[in-house]
Coordinates of C-alpha atoms and ligand atoms in Angstrom, one line a residue:
X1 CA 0.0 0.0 0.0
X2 CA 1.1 3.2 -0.8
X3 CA 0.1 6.6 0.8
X4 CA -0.4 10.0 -1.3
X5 CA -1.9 13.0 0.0
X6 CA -3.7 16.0 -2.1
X7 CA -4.1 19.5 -0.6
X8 CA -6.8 22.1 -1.7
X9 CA -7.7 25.2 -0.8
X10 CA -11.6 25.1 0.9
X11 CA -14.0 28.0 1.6
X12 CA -16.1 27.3 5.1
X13 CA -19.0 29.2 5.2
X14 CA -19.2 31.9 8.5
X15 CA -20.7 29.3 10.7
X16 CA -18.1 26.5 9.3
X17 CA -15.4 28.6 10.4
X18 CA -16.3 29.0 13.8
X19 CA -16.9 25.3 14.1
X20 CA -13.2 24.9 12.7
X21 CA -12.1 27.4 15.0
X22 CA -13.6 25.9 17.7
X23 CA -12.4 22.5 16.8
X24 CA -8.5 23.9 16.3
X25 CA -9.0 24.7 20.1
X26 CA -10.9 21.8 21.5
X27 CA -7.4 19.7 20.1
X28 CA -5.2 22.3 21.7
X29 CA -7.0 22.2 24.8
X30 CA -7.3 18.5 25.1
X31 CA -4.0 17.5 23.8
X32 CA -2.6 19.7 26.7
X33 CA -4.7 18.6 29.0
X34 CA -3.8 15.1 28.4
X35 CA 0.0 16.0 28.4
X36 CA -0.6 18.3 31.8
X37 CA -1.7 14.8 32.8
X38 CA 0.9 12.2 31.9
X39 CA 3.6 14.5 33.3
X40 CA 1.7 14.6 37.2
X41 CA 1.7 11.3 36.7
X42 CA 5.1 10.8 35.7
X43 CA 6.3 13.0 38.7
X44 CA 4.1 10.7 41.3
X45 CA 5.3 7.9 40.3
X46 CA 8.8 8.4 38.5
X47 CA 10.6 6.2 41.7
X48 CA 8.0 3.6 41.3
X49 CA 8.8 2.3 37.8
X50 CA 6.2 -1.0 38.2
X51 CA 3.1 2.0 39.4
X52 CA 4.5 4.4 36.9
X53 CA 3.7 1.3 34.2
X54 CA 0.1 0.7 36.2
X55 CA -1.6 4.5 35.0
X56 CA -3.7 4.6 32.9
X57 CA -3.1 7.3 30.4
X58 CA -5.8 10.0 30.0
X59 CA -8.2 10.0 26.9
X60 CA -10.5 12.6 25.9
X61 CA -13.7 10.9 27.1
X62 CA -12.7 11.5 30.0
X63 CA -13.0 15.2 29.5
X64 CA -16.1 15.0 28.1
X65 CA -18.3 15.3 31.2
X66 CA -16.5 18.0 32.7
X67 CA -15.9 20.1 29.2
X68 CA -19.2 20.0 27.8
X69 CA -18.2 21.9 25.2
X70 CA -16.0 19.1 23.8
X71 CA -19.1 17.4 22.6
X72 CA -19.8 19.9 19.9
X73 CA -17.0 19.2 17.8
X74 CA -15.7 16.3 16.0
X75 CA -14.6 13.7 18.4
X76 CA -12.1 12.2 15.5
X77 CA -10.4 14.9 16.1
X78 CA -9.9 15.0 19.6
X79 CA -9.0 10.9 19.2
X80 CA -6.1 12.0 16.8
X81 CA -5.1 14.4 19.5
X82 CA -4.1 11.6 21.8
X83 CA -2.7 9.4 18.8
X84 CA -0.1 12.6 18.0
X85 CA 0.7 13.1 21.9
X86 CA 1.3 9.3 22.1
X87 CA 3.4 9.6 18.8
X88 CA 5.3 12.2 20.5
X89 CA 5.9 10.4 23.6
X90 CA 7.0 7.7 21.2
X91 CA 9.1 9.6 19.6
X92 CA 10.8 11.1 22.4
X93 CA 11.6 7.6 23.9
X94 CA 13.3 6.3 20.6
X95 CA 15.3 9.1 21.2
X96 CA 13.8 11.3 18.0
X97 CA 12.6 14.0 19.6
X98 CA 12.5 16.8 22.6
X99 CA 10.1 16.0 25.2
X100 CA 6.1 16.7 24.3
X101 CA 5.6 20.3 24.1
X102 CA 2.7 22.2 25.1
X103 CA 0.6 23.6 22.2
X104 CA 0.5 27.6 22.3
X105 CA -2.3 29.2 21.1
X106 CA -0.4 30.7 18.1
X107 CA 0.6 27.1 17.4
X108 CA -0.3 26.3 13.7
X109 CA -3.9 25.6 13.7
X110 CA -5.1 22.5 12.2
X111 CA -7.1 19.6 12.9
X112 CA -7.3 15.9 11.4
X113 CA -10.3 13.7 10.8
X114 CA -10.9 10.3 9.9
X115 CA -12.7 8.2 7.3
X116 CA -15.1 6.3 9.3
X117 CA -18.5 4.8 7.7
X118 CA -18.9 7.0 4.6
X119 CA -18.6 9.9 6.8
X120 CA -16.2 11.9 4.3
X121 CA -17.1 12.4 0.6
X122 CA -15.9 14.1 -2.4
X123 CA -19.0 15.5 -3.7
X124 CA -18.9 18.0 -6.7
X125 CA -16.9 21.2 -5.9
X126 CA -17.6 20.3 -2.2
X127 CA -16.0 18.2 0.6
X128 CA -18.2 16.2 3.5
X129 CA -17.0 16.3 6.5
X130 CA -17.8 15.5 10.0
X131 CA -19.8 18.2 11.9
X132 CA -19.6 20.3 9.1
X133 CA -21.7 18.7 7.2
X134 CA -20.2 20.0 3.1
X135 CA -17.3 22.5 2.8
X136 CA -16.9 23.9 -1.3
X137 CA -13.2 23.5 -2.1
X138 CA -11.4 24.2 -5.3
X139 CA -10.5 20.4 -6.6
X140 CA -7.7 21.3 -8.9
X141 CA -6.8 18.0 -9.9
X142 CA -8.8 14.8 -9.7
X143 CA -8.6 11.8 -7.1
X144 CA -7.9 8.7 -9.2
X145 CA -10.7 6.3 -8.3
X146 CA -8.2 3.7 -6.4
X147 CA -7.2 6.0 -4.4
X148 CA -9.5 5.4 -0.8
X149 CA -9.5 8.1 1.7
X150 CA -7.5 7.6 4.8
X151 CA -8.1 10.8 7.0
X152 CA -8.5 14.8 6.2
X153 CA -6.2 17.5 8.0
X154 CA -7.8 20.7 7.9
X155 CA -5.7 23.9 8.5
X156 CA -5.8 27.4 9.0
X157 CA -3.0 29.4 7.6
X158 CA -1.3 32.9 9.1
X159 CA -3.7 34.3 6.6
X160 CA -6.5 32.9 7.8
X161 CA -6.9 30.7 4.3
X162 CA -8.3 27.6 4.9
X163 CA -7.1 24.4 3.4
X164 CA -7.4 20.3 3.6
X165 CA -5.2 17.7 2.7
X166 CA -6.5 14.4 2.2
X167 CA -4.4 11.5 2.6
X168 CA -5.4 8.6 0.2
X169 CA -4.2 4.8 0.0
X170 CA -3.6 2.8 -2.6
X171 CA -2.6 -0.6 -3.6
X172 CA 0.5 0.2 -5.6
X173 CA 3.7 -1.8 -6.1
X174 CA 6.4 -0.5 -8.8
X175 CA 8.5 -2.9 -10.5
X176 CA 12.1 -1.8 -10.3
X177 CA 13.6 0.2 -13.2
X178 CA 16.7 -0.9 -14.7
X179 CA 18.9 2.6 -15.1
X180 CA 19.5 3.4 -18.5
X181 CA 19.6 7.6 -17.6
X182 CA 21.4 8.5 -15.2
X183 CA 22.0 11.9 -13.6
X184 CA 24.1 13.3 -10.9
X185 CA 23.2 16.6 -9.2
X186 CA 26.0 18.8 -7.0
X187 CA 24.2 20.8 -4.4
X188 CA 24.2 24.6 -5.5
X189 CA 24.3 26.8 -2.6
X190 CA 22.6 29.7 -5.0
X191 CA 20.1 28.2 -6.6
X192 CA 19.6 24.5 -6.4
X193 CA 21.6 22.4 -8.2
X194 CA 24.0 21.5 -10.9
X195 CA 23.7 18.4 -13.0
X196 CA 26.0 16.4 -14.8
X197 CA 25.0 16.5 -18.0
X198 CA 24.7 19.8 -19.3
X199 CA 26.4 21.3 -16.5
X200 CA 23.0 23.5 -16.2
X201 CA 22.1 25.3 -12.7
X202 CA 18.5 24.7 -11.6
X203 CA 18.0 28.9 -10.8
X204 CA 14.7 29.9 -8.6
X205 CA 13.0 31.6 -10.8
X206 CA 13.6 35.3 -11.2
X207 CA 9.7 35.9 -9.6
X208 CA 10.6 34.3 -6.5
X209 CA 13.9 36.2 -6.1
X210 CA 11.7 39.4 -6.2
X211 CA 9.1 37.6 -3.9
X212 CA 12.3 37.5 -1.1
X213 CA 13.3 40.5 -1.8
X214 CA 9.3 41.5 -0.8
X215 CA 9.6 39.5 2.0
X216 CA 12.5 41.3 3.6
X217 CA 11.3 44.7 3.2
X218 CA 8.2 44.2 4.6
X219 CA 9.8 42.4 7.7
X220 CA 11.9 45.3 7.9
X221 CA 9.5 47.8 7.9
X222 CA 8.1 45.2 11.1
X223 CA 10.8 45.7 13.0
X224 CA 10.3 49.5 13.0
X225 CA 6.3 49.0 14.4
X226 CA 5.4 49.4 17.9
X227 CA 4.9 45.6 19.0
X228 CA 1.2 45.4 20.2
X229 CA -0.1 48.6 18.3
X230 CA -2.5 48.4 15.2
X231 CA -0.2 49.5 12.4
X232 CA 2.3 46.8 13.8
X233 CA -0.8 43.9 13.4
X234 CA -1.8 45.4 10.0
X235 CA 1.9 44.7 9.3
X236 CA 2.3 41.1 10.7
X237 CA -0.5 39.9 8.6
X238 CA 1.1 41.8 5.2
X239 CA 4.5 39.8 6.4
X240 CA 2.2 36.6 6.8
X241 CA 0.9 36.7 3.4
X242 CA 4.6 37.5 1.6
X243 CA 5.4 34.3 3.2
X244 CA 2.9 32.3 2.3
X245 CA 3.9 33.5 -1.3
X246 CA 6.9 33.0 -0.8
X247 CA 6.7 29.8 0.6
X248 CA 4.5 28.5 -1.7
X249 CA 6.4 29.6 -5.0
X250 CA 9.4 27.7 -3.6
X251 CA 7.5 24.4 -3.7
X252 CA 5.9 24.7 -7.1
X253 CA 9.4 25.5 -8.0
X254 CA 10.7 22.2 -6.1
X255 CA 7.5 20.2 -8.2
X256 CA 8.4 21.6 -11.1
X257 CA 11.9 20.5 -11.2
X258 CA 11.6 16.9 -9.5
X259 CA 8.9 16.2 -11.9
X260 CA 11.2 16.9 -14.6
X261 CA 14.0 14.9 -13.3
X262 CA 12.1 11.8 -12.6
X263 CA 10.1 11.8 -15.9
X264 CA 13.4 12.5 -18.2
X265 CA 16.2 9.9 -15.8
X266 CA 15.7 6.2 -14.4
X267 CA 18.2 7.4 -11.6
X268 CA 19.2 10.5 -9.9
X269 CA 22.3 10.3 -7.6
X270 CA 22.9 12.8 -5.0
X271 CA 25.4 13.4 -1.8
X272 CA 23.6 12.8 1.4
X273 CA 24.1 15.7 3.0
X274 CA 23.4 16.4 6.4
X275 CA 21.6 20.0 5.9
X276 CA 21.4 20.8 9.8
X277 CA 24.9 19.7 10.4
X278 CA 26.0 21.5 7.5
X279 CA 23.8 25.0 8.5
X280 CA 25.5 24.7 11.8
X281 CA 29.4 23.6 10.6
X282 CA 29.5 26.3 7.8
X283 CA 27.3 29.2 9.0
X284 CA 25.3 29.1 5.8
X285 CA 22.5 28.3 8.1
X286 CA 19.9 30.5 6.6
X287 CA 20.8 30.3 2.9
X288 CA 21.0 26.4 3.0
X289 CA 17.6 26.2 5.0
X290 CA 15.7 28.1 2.6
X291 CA 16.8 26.5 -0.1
X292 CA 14.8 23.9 0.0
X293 CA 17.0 21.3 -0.5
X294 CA 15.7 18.9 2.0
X295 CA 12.2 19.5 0.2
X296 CA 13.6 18.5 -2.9
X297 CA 15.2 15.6 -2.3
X298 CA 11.8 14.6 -0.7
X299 CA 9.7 15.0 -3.8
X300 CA 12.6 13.4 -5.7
X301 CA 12.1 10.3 -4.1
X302 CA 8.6 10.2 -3.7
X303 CA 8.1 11.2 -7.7
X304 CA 10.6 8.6 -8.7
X305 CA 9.6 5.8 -6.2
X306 CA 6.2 5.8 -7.8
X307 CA 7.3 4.9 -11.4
X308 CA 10.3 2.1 -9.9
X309 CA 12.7 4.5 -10.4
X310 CA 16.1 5.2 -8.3
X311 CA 17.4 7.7 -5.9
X312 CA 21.0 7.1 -5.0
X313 CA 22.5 8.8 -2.1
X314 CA 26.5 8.8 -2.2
X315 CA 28.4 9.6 0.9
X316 CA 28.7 13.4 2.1
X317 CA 32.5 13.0 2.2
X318 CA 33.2 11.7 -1.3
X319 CA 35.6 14.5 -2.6
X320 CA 33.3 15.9 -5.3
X321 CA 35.0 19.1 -5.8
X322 CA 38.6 18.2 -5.3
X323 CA 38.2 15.0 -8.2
X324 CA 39.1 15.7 -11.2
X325 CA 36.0 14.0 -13.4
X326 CA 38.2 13.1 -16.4
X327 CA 41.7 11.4 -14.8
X328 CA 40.5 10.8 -11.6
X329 CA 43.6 13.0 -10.1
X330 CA 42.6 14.9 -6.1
X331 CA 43.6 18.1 -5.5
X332 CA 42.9 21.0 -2.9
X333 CA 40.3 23.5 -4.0
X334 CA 39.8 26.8 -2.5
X335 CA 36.1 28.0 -2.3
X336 CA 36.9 30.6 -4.5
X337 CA 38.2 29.3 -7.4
X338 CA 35.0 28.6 -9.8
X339 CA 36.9 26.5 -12.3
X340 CA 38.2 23.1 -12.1
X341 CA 41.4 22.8 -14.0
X342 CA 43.3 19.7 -13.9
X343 CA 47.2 19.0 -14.9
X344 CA 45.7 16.8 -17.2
X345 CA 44.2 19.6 -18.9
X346 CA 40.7 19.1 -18.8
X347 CA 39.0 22.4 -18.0
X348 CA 35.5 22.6 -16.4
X349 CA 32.9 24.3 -14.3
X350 CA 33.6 23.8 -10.8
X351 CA 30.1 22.8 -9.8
X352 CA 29.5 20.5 -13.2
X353 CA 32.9 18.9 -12.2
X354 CA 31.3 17.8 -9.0
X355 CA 28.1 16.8 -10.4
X356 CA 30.2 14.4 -13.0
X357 CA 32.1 12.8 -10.1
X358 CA 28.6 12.3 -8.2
X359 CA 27.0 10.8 -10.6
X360 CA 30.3 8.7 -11.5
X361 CA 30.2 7.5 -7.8
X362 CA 26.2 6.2 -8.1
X363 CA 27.0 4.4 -11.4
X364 CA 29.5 2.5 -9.5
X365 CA 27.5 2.0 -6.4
X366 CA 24.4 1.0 -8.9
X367 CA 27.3 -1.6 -10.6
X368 CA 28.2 -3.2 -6.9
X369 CA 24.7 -3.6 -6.2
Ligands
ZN1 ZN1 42.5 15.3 -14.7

């Protein structure tokens, strides 16, 4: 089974959006409930490891009587509340994460439902849903019919758009491509990426540089308001929306180019780079963060996992840029010098150089597989 989600924009009615409102805090306030819980507990019995394993842990139910209120909203929603805190404590125990947090209000708002009996349906132009009875969404591509419908996360952004995703399953099973095209890409830290073939950078478009650009004079001009005052709120939301735009140019960009990629080569090989270690070891940090890079290599594999296809993560510390892609000779390379020249006398672009060598490296890593 394979898992896909798809993600509209929706339009709730006045009296919707209250109820989703309402919902986005019934979550907040039971999932921190539930947490304010678990750590009492968890302080009473910490030196009593076989009484600590005894509690039971909280559930919203129990809430329910006290918290009238909690009745009104969709009680899918409250269970998934307790399924993400468990996750969480899950996650913290393997060692993944930092304790459970308590959810601020200013905490991104969303809630997620589940299929349950026919209670969600993709109607024409509109969505069912619990509670809400239908919800008119812009469906901008279709559903395909195999696809059954897991559960629905609606959201609320800074904005105050409202969106779903629905997460779908589906039986699929790829067979395995045999690489024919291959590609290597070098990690650009302007842009996105070189690859080996043509030597050609994947630029952000020119749009979304001016969209930054936006972005930082309007955050600018925040700095300069009166935190609290009206022209300083009026502000915040003008910064919200640039981001949004921002943020949202930067993944159809990211689609754009992994869709490319994995229609046009069998296999892409890449360095597995650490991003956070590298942020923090090379004070890029903000640069390689927004990049999107992680993203990327997301949608990469997702987009050619689907069609059998192959992702092929090299190590980080393969010398890309100090190998000469034609004799194979090492050399130091200082981070200024933009060309690659090598005593055998093959000449090349730095950054194509590197892609060469990475994709080199995944052929023979393909070959010893
Ligand atoms: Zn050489």
């Amino acid at each position: 089974m394979a898992n896909k989600a798809y993600k509209f924009r929706i339009y709730p009615t006045k009296e919707q959006e209250q109820l989703m409102m309402k919902t986005f805090g019934c979550v907040r306030f039971v999932y921190n409930k539930m947490l304010a819980e678990r750590k009492e507990t968890y302080e009473q019995f910490k030196d009593d490891k076989e009484m600590l394993k005894k509690q039971k842990h909280p559930t919203p139910a129990k809430y329910k009587a006290e918290f009238e209120w909690l009745k009104e909203v969709d009680s899918l929603a409250l269970a998934n509340a307790q399924m993400n805190l468990q996750k969480s404590y899950r996650n913290f125990f393997a060692g993944r994460a930092k304790f459970p947090q308590f959810k601020a209000r200013k905490a991104k708002q969303s809630y997620t439902t589940n299929l349950v009996n026919g209670n969600i349906r993709l109607l024409n132009g509109h969505i069912q849903l619990p509670k809400l009875k239908t919800v008119k969404l812009t469906q901008h591509r279709d559903i395909p019919p195999h696809h059954k419908i897991k559960s629905c996360t609606i959201s609320r952004s800074a904005t105050g758009k409202y969106y779903i995703s629905i997460l779908t399953e589906y039986a699929h099973k790829p067979v395995p491509k045999e690489v024919k095209a291959l590609v290597g890409l070098d990690f650009a830290m302007d842009g996105l990426y070189v690859e080996s073939e043509q030597g050609e950078k994947a630029n952000h478009p020119r749009f979304y540089r001016q969209t930054q650009e936006k972005l930082a004079k309007e955050q600018k001009v925040l700095s300069r308001r009166m935190k609290g005052s009206a022209r300083y709120e009026k502000q915040r939301l003008r910064v919200a929306a640039v981001h949004e735009q921002v943020a949202n140019q930067r993944k159809d960009f990211l689609h754009k180019k992994s869709r490319q990629l994995a229609n046009q080569y069998d296999g892409v090989v890449i360095e597995d780079l650490n991003m956070k270690g590298m942020s923090q070891s090379l004070h890029f940090g903000k640069s390689v963060a927004d990049n999107g890079w992680g993203m990327f290599t997301t949608f990469l594999q997702y987009k050619l996992g689907e069609q059998g296809k192959h992702l092929i993560k090299i190590n980080k510390w393969f010398p890309s840029i100090k190998t000469c892609s034609h004799c194979g000779h090492v050399k130091q390379m200082a981070l200024s010098e933009r060309r690659y020249a090598c005593e055998c006398g093959f000449v090349c672009d730095r950054d194509w150089n590197a892609a060469i060598n990475i994709k080199n490296e995944g052929k023979m890593m393909l070959a010893l597989s």
